[in-house]
Short mmCIF file of C-alpha atoms in Angstrom, two decimals:
data_model
loop_
_atom_site.label_atom_id
_atom_site.label_comp_id
_atom_site.label_asym_id
_atom_site.label_seq_id
_atom_site.Cartn_x
_atom_site.Cartn_y
_atom_site.Cartn_z
CA MET A 1 83.44 118.02 4.26
CA SER A 2 86.93 119.12 5.48
CA VAL A 3 90.09 117.24 4.46
CA PHE A 4 90.32 115.68 7.93
CA GLU A 5 86.82 114.24 7.70
CA SER A 6 87.81 112.09 4.63
CA PRO A 7 89.22 108.60 5.05
CA TRP A 8 92.65 109.95 4.03
CA GLY A 9 92.34 112.73 6.59
CA ILE A 10 91.46 110.27 9.37
CA LEU A 11 94.41 108.10 8.24
CA ALA A 12 96.71 111.15 8.56
CA ILE A 13 95.40 111.65 12.09
CA GLY A 14 95.94 107.97 12.88
CA PHE A 15 99.53 108.09 11.51
CA ALA A 16 100.25 111.26 13.47
CA ALA A 17 98.83 109.73 16.71
CA SER A 18 100.83 106.53 16.19
CA ALA A 19 104.06 108.08 15.13
CA PHE A 20 103.93 110.59 17.91
CA TRP A 21 104.01 107.96 20.70
CA ARG A 22 106.59 105.87 18.89
CA ALA A 23 108.89 108.87 18.35
CA LEU A 24 108.48 109.99 21.91
CA GLY A 25 109.26 106.44 23.09
CA ALA A 26 112.42 106.42 20.92
CA VAL A 27 113.59 109.79 22.26
CA LEU A 28 112.94 108.93 25.84
CA ALA A 29 114.27 105.36 25.63
CA GLY A 30 116.67 104.57 28.45
CA LYS A 31 115.80 107.89 30.21
CA ILE A 32 112.50 106.99 31.85
CA GLU A 33 111.18 104.01 33.78
CA VAL A 34 108.13 102.34 32.20
CA ASP A 35 107.26 100.19 35.19
CA THR A 36 105.48 103.00 37.02
CA PRO A 37 101.80 103.44 38.23
CA LEU A 38 101.20 106.27 35.70
CA PHE A 39 102.33 104.04 32.80
CA ASP A 40 100.20 101.20 34.18
CA TRP A 41 97.11 103.42 34.28
CA CYS A 42 97.68 104.77 30.72
CA VAL A 43 97.94 101.14 29.46
CA CYS A 44 94.69 100.27 31.34
CA VAL A 45 92.90 103.17 29.57
CA THR A 46 94.09 101.82 26.25
CA GLN A 47 93.09 98.33 27.08
CA ALA A 48 89.56 99.36 28.11
CA LEU A 49 89.19 101.59 25.06
CA VAL A 50 90.37 99.12 22.52
CA GLY A 51 88.54 96.22 24.14
CA GLY A 52 85.29 98.15 24.09
CA LEU A 53 85.77 99.12 20.51
CA MET A 54 86.43 95.45 19.50
CA VAL A 55 83.35 94.14 21.37
CA ARG A 56 81.28 96.85 19.72
CA ALA A 57 82.66 95.78 16.30
CA ILE A 58 81.41 92.35 17.03
CA LEU A 59 78.04 93.01 18.77
CA LEU A 60 76.99 96.25 17.20
CA PRO A 61 78.63 96.24 13.79
CA THR A 62 77.76 98.93 11.25
CA ALA A 63 78.28 96.85 8.13
CA GLY A 64 79.43 93.40 7.03
CA LEU A 65 79.09 91.43 10.25
CA ALA A 66 75.70 92.95 10.74
CA GLN A 67 74.48 90.40 8.14
CA ALA A 68 75.06 87.69 10.74
CA PRO A 69 72.55 87.31 13.50
CA LEU A 70 73.60 88.57 16.96
CA LEU A 71 73.15 85.18 18.52
CA ASP A 72 75.58 83.60 16.00
CA ARG A 73 78.22 86.37 16.42
CA ALA A 74 77.97 86.12 20.26
CA GLY A 75 78.04 82.36 20.30
CA ALA A 76 81.02 82.05 17.96
CA SER A 77 82.94 84.80 20.03
CA ALA A 78 82.11 82.92 23.27
CA LEU A 79 83.44 79.68 21.76
CA ALA A 80 86.58 81.45 20.58
CA ILE A 81 87.23 82.93 24.11
CA ALA A 82 86.55 79.58 25.70
CA VAL A 83 89.12 77.79 23.43
CA PHE A 84 91.60 80.62 24.14
CA VAL A 85 91.18 80.25 27.88
CA LEU A 86 91.28 76.48 27.86
CA GLY A 87 94.26 76.60 25.55
CA ARG A 88 96.12 78.65 28.16
CA GLY A 89 96.21 81.84 26.07
CA ARG A 90 97.06 80.40 22.66
CA ILE A 91 95.57 82.95 20.22
CA MET A 92 95.43 81.25 16.83
CA PRO A 93 93.33 78.18 17.85
CA GLY A 94 90.84 80.47 19.58
CA VAL A 95 90.59 82.80 16.58
CA ILE A 96 90.27 79.91 14.09
CA CYS A 97 87.58 78.20 16.12
CA GLY A 98 85.52 81.51 16.41
CA VAL A 99 85.72 82.19 12.63
CA ALA A 100 84.95 78.59 11.71
CA ALA A 101 82.00 78.42 14.15
CA LEU A 102 80.48 81.56 12.71
CA ALA A 103 81.00 80.38 9.13
CA ALA A 104 79.40 77.07 9.90
CA LEU A 105 76.41 78.69 11.69
CA LEU A 106 75.82 81.04 8.82
CA HIS A 107 76.13 78.23 6.27
CA LEU A 108 73.66 76.08 8.10
CA ARG A 109 71.29 79.07 8.49
CA TRP A 110 71.46 79.88 4.77
CA LEU A 111 71.19 76.30 3.44
CA MET B 1 143.48 97.28 6.22
CA ALA B 2 140.55 96.26 4.05
CA ASP B 3 137.63 94.72 5.73
CA ASP B 4 137.02 91.29 4.24
CA ASN B 5 133.45 91.24 5.46
CA PRO B 6 131.62 94.21 3.87
CA TRP B 7 128.42 93.46 5.65
CA PRO B 8 129.19 92.25 9.22
CA GLY B 9 125.45 92.08 10.14
CA ARG B 10 124.58 89.76 7.32
CA LYS B 11 124.46 86.67 9.58
CA ALA B 12 122.26 88.45 12.12
CA PHE B 13 120.01 89.78 9.41
CA LEU B 14 119.45 86.34 7.91
CA LEU B 15 118.75 84.93 11.34
CA GLY B 16 116.12 87.62 11.93
CA LEU B 17 114.58 86.73 8.63
CA LYS B 18 114.63 83.01 9.44
CA ASP B 19 113.03 83.52 12.88
CA SER B 20 110.20 85.74 11.51
CA LEU B 21 109.29 83.41 8.56
CA GLY B 22 107.28 80.98 10.63
CA LEU B 23 104.54 81.41 13.14
CA PRO B 24 105.16 85.20 13.63
CA ALA B 25 104.67 85.91 9.88
CA ILE B 26 101.72 83.58 9.59
CA GLY B 27 100.13 85.09 12.68
CA VAL B 28 100.33 88.77 11.49
CA CYS B 29 99.42 87.70 7.95
CA ALA B 30 96.20 86.10 9.25
CA ALA B 31 95.29 89.01 11.40
CA LEU B 32 95.85 91.51 8.57
CA PHE B 33 93.85 89.25 6.23
CA GLY B 34 90.90 90.04 8.45
CA TYR B 35 91.73 93.69 8.39
CA GLY B 36 91.81 93.61 4.60
CA VAL B 37 88.26 92.07 4.58
CA MET B 38 87.03 94.73 6.97
CA VAL B 39 88.44 97.53 4.85
CA HIS B 40 86.78 96.06 1.76
CA GLU B 41 83.47 95.85 3.64
CA ALA B 42 83.85 99.49 4.70
CA GLY B 43 84.05 100.42 1.00
CA LEU B 44 87.58 101.85 1.15
CA ASP B 45 90.15 101.34 -1.55
CA VAL B 46 93.23 99.11 -1.64
CA VAL B 47 95.71 101.97 -1.78
CA LEU B 48 94.26 103.36 1.47
CA LEU B 49 94.46 99.85 2.89
CA LEU B 50 98.15 99.39 2.12
CA VAL B 51 99.13 102.88 3.17
CA SER B 52 97.27 102.49 6.44
CA VAL B 53 99.18 99.29 7.22
CA LEU B 54 102.51 100.92 6.34
CA THR B 55 102.01 104.15 8.28
CA ILE B 56 99.92 103.10 11.33
CA TRP B 57 101.35 99.58 11.70
CA ALA B 58 99.54 98.75 15.00
CA MET B 59 96.43 96.44 14.89
CA PRO B 60 94.37 98.29 17.56
CA VAL B 61 94.96 101.67 15.86
CA LEU B 62 94.13 100.13 12.42
CA MET B 63 90.86 98.76 13.84
CA GLY B 64 90.11 102.21 15.45
CA PHE B 65 90.82 103.77 12.18
CA VAL B 66 88.42 101.69 10.06
CA GLU B 67 85.75 101.86 12.71
CA LEU B 68 85.99 105.72 12.98
CA VAL B 69 85.91 106.03 9.17
CA SER B 70 82.85 103.75 8.99
CA ALA B 71 81.08 105.75 11.71
CA GLY B 72 81.90 109.05 9.97
CA SER B 73 83.46 110.42 13.18
CA PRO B 74 84.52 114.07 13.42
CA PRO B 75 88.26 114.78 13.22
CA LEU B 76 88.60 115.93 16.85
CA LEU B 77 87.06 112.72 18.17
CA ALA B 78 89.15 110.67 15.75
CA PHE B 79 92.32 112.40 17.04
CA VAL B 80 91.51 111.90 20.77
CA THR B 81 90.44 108.30 20.24
CA LEU B 82 93.44 107.32 18.05
CA LEU B 83 95.89 109.12 20.30
CA ALA B 84 94.54 107.26 23.36
CA ILE B 85 94.62 103.88 21.45
CA ALA B 86 98.13 104.50 20.11
CA PHE B 87 99.62 105.24 23.58
CA ARG B 88 100.57 101.56 23.84
CA ASN B 89 103.35 102.30 21.21
CA MET B 90 105.24 104.45 23.65
CA PRO B 91 106.12 102.02 26.50
CA MET B 92 106.92 99.49 23.75
CA SER B 93 109.44 101.85 22.10
CA VAL B 94 110.89 102.99 25.48
CA SER B 95 111.72 99.38 26.38
CA ALA B 96 112.68 97.99 23.01
CA ILE B 97 114.98 100.69 21.55
CA PRO B 98 117.70 100.34 24.29
CA MET B 99 117.79 96.69 23.33
CA ILE B 100 118.45 97.38 19.69
CA ARG B 101 120.65 100.50 19.48
CA ASN B 102 124.46 100.64 19.82
CA GLY B 103 125.16 103.08 22.68
CA PRO B 104 123.00 105.19 24.91
CA ALA B 105 122.61 108.32 22.68
CA PHE B 106 119.58 109.02 20.50
CA ARG B 107 120.06 108.74 16.73
CA TRP B 108 117.58 109.76 14.02
CA HIS B 109 117.33 106.22 12.62
CA HIS B 110 115.91 105.15 16.03
CA LEU B 111 112.67 106.84 14.76
CA VAL B 112 112.57 104.32 11.88
CA MET B 113 113.32 101.48 14.27
CA ALA B 114 110.31 102.67 16.48
CA GLN B 115 108.12 102.97 13.38
CA ILE B 116 108.57 99.33 12.33
CA LEU B 117 108.12 98.08 15.90
CA SER B 118 105.17 95.71 16.48
CA PRO B 119 104.12 93.73 19.60
CA THR B 120 105.47 90.58 17.95
CA ALA B 121 108.81 92.15 17.18
CA TRP B 122 108.86 93.61 20.68
CA VAL B 123 108.42 90.27 22.35
CA GLN B 124 111.07 88.76 20.08
CA ILE B 125 113.69 91.37 20.66
CA THR B 126 113.14 91.51 24.40
CA VAL B 127 113.29 87.75 24.74
CA VAL B 128 115.82 86.67 21.95
CA GLY B 129 117.62 89.98 21.93
CA ARG B 130 119.45 89.12 25.19
CA LYS B 131 120.86 85.92 23.66
CA ILE B 132 122.58 87.69 20.74
CA SER B 133 125.43 90.17 20.77
CA ALA B 134 124.65 93.89 20.95
CA PRO B 135 125.99 94.84 17.47
CA SER B 136 123.99 92.00 15.90
CA ARG B 137 120.67 93.16 17.39
CA MET B 138 120.00 96.03 14.94
CA PRO B 139 120.24 93.86 11.71
CA TYR B 140 118.40 91.02 13.45
CA TYR B 141 115.57 93.34 14.51
CA THR B 142 115.41 95.09 11.13
CA ALA B 143 115.08 91.83 9.24
CA PHE B 144 112.59 90.43 11.67
CA SER B 145 110.43 93.57 11.65
CA LEU B 146 110.48 94.24 7.94
CA SER B 147 109.59 90.63 7.19
CA LEU B 148 106.59 90.95 9.51
CA LEU B 149 105.60 94.19 7.83
CA LEU B 150 105.76 92.64 4.32
CA SER B 151 103.78 89.60 5.53
CA SER B 152 101.19 91.93 6.82
CA LEU B 153 100.94 93.92 3.67
CA PHE B 154 100.53 90.66 1.75
CA GLY B 155 97.83 89.43 4.20
CA ALA B 156 95.88 92.71 4.04
CA TRP B 157 96.05 92.75 0.23
CA ALA B 158 94.93 89.13 0.06
CA GLY B 159 92.02 89.72 2.40
CA PHE B 160 90.94 92.74 0.44
CA THR B 161 91.24 91.10 -2.96
CA PHE B 162 89.93 87.58 -2.31
CA THR B 163 86.99 88.41 -0.01
CA GLY B 164 84.68 88.82 -3.05
CA GLY B 165 85.40 85.27 -4.24
CA LEU B 166 84.87 83.53 -0.91
CA PRO B 167 81.64 81.72 0.00
CA PRO B 168 79.40 84.49 1.61
CA ALA B 169 79.28 82.74 5.01
CA LEU B 170 83.12 82.58 5.19
CA GLY B 171 83.53 86.16 3.93
CA ILE B 172 81.31 87.40 6.78
CA ALA B 173 82.85 85.15 9.33
CA LEU B 174 86.35 86.45 8.54
CA LEU B 175 85.27 89.84 9.82
CA LEU B 176 85.39 88.30 13.26
CA LEU B 177 89.05 87.42 12.86
CA THR B 178 90.66 90.75 13.67
CA PRO B 179 88.53 91.84 16.62
CA LEU B 180 89.10 88.41 18.25
CA PHE B 181 92.82 88.55 17.44
CA VAL B 182 93.21 92.02 19.10
CA ILE B 183 91.12 91.12 22.16
CA MET B 184 93.15 87.84 22.77
CA THR B 185 96.43 89.57 22.11
CA MET B 186 95.62 92.17 24.76
CA ALA B 187 94.32 89.40 27.12
CA THR B 188 97.79 87.84 27.25
CA SER B 189 99.15 90.86 29.07
CA PRO B 190 101.10 89.68 32.16
CA LYS B 191 99.61 92.60 34.26
CA LEU B 192 96.46 92.00 36.33
CA SER B 193 95.53 95.67 35.97
CA SER B 194 95.59 95.48 32.10
CA ARG B 195 93.46 92.26 32.10
CA MET B 196 90.97 93.76 34.48
CA ALA B 197 90.68 97.00 32.43
CA LEU B 198 90.21 94.97 29.27
CA VAL B 199 87.30 92.92 30.84
CA LEU B 200 85.65 96.07 32.23
CA GLY B 201 86.14 97.95 28.98
CA CYS B 202 84.74 95.09 26.89
CA ILE B 203 81.56 95.13 28.97
CA GLY B 204 81.16 98.85 29.81
CA VAL B 205 82.41 100.88 26.81
CA PRO B 206 79.82 99.41 24.34
CA VAL B 207 77.07 100.24 26.83
CA LEU B 208 78.34 103.87 27.19
CA MET B 209 78.54 104.06 23.31
CA GLN B 210 74.81 103.36 23.25
CA TRP B 211 74.39 106.47 25.34
CA ASP B 212 76.69 108.57 23.11
CA SER B 213 78.07 106.79 20.12
CA GLU B 214 80.97 109.28 19.72
CA TRP B 215 82.26 110.43 23.10
CA GLY B 216 81.00 107.30 24.96
CA LEU B 217 84.15 105.55 23.64
CA VAL B 218 86.60 108.06 24.99
CA VAL B 219 84.76 108.59 28.37
CA GLY B 220 84.29 104.84 28.70
CA GLY B 221 87.92 104.07 28.00
CA PHE B 222 89.07 106.52 30.72
CA ALA B 223 86.36 105.39 33.29
CA PHE B 224 86.66 101.68 32.80
CA GLY B 225 90.44 101.83 32.41
CA THR B 226 90.70 103.70 35.68
CA ALA B 227 88.27 101.35 37.33
CA GLY B 228 90.32 98.29 36.20
CA TYR B 229 93.47 99.87 37.45
CA ALA B 230 91.93 100.77 40.86
CA LEU B 231 90.35 97.36 41.24
CA SER B 232 93.64 95.54 40.47
CA ARG B 233 95.51 97.68 43.06
CA LEU B 234 92.84 96.75 45.56
CA VAL B 235 93.08 93.11 44.77
CA GLU B 236 96.92 93.17 44.96
CA LYS B 237 96.83 95.05 48.26
CA ARG B 238 94.37 92.48 49.75
CA GLY B 239 96.58 89.68 48.57
CA LYS B 240 99.62 91.25 50.30
CA VAL B 241 97.70 91.82 53.51
CA GLN B 242 96.39 88.18 53.58
CA SER B 243 99.87 86.76 52.80
#
């Protein structure tokens, strides 16, 4: 296994990727316009990528969450999203409802 | 003449501290608590957890990092994926740094300012920053951002440390916290294109990852991101034609 395949190696890659864009942004600050179609498209790619990764972490988890049945995970997430939408985009109530619902469902299942 | 105020930014620094030590600090602390639980579940150690928060300091990239480590992804894939995820940091820095700095020229400490920038601090400085004088913005922002970073480190450490002592149902349910937080944070984007790309990505990327668990993520991100962008342009064009 090479250094970059270890968790510390992946962390170094993550830091490099994160710091690169931050540094580039700091250098270019005030010199470029961010409200352009190209920037919009790049942000869209990030949104799709991260969104997909998060849904996968919920629906197809590799560890931890996999102990909870799919139906419970999907139901709790759907409730969280519903509370978020009905609450006009307030994040914390949605998140808390989702986590509490999953905890309650698992507790009832394991009684 | 001697300056009778050795630290002119003290007032702004304290104001930044005060503004962060409420909902902003509680929000990031809770989100990072979930991240701490995830890292614990992934079998990683607490030093790696804290260093990852300090160095990456962006929730989507942190989530990507722990997912890629758990999946045992090859370095090239990890690099492409994390580079694509971390892109969001750039427009954030471009728009926030001119609000913070004194004068138009680039200075090396702006790199540090960019490194401690988070979406919460970005919103704060772009909204509140306009209400405070230009020289006060740097100490205000520094205090606000450092306070959030410390809250996050505490949250991550607490999640990692206390997950073993929690009731099993709650310990597992807390793993839902961070993915939900990230999705909802991204869903608050004011741009239609971003929201459409998010919805399409949430549906399409996991399907593509079933086809290829490694490159399906990158291919799906580009495909569904582009589709979301194109669709939003179409919707906006139609809206303009009809009005």
